[in-house]
CSV table of C-alpha atoms in Angstrom, one decimal:
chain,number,residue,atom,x,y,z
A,752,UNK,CA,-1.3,-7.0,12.4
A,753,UNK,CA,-3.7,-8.8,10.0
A,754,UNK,CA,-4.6,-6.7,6.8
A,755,UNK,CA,-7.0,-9.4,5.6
A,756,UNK,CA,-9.1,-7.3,2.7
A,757,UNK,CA,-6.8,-4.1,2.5
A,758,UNK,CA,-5.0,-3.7,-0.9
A,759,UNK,CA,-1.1,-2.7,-1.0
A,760,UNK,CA,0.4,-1.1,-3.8
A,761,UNK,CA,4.6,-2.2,-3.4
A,762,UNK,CA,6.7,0.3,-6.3
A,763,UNK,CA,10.1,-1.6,-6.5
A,764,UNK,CA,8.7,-5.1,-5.1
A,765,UNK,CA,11.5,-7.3,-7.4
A,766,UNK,CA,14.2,-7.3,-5.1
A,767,UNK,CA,15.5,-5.4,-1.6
A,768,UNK,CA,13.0,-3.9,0.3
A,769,UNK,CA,10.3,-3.7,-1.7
A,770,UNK,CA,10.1,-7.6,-1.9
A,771,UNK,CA,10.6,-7.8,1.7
A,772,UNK,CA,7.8,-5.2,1.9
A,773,UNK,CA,6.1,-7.1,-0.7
A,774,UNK,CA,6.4,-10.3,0.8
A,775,UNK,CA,5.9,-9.0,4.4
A,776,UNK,CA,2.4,-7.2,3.5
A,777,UNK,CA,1.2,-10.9,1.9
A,778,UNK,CA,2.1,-13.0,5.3
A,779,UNK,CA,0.1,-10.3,6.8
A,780,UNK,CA,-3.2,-11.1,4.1
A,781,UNK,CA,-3.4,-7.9,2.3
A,782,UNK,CA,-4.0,-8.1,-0.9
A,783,UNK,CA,-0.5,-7.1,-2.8
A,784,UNK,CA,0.3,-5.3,-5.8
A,785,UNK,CA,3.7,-6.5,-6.8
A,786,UNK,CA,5.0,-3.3,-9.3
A,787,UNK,CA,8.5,-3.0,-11.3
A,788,UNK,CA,10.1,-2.3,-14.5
A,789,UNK,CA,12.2,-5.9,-13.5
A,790,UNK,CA,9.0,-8.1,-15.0
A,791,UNK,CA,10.1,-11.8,-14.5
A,792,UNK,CA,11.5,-11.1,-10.9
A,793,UNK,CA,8.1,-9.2,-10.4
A,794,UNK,CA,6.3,-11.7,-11.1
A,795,UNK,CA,8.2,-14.4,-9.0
A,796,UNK,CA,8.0,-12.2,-6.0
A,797,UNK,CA,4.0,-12.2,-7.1
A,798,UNK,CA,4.3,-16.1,-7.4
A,799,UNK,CA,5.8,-16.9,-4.2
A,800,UNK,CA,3.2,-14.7,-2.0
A,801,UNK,CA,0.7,-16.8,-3.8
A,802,UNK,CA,2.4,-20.3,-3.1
A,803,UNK,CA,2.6,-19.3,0.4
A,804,UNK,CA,-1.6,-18.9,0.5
A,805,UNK,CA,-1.2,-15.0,0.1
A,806,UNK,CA,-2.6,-13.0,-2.7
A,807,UNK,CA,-1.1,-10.9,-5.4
A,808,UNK,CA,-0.8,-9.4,-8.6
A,809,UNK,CA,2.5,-8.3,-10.9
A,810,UNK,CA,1.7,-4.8,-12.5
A,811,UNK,CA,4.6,-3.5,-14.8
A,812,UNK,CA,5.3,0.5,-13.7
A,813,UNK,CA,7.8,2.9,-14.7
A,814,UNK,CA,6.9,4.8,-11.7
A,815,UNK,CA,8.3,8.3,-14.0
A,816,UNK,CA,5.8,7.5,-16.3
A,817,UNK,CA,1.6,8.8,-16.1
A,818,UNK,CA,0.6,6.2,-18.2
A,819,UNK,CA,2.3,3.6,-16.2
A,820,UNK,CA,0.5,4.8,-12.9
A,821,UNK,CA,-2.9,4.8,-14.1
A,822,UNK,CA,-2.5,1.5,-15.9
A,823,UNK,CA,-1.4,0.0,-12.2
A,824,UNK,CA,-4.2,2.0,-10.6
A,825,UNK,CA,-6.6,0.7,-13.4
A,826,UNK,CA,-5.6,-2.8,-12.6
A,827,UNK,CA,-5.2,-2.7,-8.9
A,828,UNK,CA,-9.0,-1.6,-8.8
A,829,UNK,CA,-9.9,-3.8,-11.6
A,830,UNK,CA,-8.4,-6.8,-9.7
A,831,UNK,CA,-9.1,-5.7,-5.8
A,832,UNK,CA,-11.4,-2.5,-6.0
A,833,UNK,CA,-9.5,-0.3,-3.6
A,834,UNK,CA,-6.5,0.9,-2.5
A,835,UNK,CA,-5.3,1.2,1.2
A,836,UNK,CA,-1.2,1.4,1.2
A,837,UNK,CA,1.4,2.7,-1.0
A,838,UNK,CA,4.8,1.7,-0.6
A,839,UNK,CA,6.8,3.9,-3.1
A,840,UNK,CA,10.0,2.2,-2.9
A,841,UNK,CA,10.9,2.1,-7.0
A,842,UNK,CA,14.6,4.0,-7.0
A,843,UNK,CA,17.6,4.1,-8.4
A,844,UNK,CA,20.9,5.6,-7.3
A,845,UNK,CA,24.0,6.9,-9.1
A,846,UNK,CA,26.5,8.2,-7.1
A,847,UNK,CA,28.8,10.8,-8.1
A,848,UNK,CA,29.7,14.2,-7.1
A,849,UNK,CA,28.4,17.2,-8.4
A,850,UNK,CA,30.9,18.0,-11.2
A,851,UNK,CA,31.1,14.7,-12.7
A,852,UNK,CA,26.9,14.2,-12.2
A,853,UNK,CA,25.8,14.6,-16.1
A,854,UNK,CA,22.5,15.6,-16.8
A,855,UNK,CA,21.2,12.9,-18.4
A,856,UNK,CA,21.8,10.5,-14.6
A,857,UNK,CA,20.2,13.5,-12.8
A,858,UNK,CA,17.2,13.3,-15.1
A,859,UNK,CA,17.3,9.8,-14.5
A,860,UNK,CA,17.4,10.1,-10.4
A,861,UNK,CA,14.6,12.4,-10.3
A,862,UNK,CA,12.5,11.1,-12.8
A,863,UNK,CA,12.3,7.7,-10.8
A,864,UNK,CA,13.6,8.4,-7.3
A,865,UNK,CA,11.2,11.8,-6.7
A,866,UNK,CA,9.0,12.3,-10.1
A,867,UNK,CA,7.8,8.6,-9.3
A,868,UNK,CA,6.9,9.3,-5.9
A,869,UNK,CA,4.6,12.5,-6.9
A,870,UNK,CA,2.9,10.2,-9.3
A,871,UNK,CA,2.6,7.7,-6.7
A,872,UNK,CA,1.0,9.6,-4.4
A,873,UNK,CA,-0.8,11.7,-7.2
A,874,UNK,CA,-2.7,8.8,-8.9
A,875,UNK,CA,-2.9,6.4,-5.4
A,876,UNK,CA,-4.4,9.3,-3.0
A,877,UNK,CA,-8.0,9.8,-4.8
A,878,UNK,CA,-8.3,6.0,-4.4
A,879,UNK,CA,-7.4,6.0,-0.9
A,880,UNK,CA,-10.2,9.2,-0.1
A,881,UNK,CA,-12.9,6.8,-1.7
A,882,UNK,CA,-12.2,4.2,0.4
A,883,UNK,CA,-11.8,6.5,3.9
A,884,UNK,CA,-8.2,6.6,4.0
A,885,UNK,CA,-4.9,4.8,3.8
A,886,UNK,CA,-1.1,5.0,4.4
A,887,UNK,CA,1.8,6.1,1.9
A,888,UNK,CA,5.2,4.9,3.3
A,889,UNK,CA,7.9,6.5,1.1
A,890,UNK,CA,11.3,5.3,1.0
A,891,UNK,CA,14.0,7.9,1.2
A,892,UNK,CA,17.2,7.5,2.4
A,893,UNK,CA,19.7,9.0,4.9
A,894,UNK,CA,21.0,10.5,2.0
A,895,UNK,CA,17.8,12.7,2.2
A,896,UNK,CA,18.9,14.1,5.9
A,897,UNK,CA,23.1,14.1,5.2
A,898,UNK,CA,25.4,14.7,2.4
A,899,UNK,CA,27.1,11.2,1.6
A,900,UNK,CA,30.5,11.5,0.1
A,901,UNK,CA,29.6,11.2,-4.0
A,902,UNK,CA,25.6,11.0,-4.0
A,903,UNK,CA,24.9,15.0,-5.1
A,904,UNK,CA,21.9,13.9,-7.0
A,905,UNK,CA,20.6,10.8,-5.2
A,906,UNK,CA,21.1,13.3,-2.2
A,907,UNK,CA,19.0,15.7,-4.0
A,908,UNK,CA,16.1,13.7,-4.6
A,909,UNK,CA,16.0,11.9,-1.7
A,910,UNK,CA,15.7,15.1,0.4
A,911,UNK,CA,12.8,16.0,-2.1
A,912,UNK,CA,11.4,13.0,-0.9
A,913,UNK,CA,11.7,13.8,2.8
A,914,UNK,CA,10.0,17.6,1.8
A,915,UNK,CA,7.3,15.7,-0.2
A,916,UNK,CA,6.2,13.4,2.3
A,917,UNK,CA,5.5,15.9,4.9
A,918,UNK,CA,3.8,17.7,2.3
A,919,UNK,CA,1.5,14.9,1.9
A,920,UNK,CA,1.0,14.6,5.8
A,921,UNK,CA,-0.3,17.9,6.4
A,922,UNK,CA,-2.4,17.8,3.2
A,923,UNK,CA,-4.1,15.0,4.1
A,924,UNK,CA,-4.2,13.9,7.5
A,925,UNK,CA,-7.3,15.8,8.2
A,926,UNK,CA,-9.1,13.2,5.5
A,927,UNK,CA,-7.7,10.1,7.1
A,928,UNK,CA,-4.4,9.5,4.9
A,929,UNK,CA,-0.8,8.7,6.6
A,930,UNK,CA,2.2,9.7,5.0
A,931,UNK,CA,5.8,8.9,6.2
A,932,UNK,CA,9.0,8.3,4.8
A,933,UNK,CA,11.8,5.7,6.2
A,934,UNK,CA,15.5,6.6,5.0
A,935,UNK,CA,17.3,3.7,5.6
A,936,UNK,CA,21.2,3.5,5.5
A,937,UNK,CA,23.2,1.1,2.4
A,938,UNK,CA,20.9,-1.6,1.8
A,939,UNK,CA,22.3,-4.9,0.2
């Protein structure tokens, strides 16, 4: 697959799979959008797609945050002009079980692991309609299908996550968008 022109948006791209995704999307020539909260290893994920003749961008994004999301919109289509993927990978995970969960670490899990994603999609979609289409990939988890020993409210939000992304699908399919989620197992 070459994706020479198309612009992708990677939440999460420091480390794990969203630099994989990251770095995967600028061997394939899109145009990436490197986004974290982790600025210097977002930037060196940035750095090495461009050493290896790709293209891309570091945008800092606290993906719970509005503010954060249109600034990264703003400068995607400052920088690029359009926006075709979304990988909304940004997410965190505390795992305890429901009685020792405290609120402020729920707060926390679905501010960035489902709030972030509804932003994502929020603020990303109207760019995507204005450029024909695109594709959201959202990470969930298997957490989001199967209760995990100690993971009530990553558990939680990832299943919100699952929910959401269908959502999205049947929403806007019919205007050329693709939504899907992957839930992969433990991830180093």
């Amino acid at each position: 697959m070459d994706f020479n022109g198309k612009v992708a948006i990677v939440t999460g791209g420091s480390n794990g799979i969203g630099k994989e995704t990251a770095l995967l999307f600028g061997k394939r020539n899109a145009r990436v959008v490197v986004s974290d909260i982790a600025d210097e290893a977002g930037e060196a994920v940035a750095a090495e797609i461009r050493q290896a003749g790709g293209q891309a961008i570091y945008v800092h994004c606290d993906v719970s945050k509005t503010p954060d999301w249109l600034a990264l919109v703003a400068k995607t289509n400052e920088t690029w002009g359009r926006i075709d993927f979304l990988i909304n990978n940004a997410g965190v995970l505390i795992g305890k079980k429901v009685v020792d969960q405290t609120e402020e670490e729920l707060d926390l899990l679905y501010n960035v692991d489902i709030k972030g994603v509804f932003l994502g999609c929020k603020y990303t979609i109207p760019e995507m309609l204005k450029v024909g289409g695109g594709s959201i990939v959202n990470i969930g988890s298997i957490s989001g299908l199967v209760g995990l020993t100690e993971q009530a409210g990553y558990c939680a939000a990832k299943g919100a996550v699952v929910n959401l992304t269908r959502q999205v699908a049947v929403d806007y399919t019919s205007q050329g968008i693709r939504c899907n989620v992957v839930c992969p197992g433990s991830i180093m």
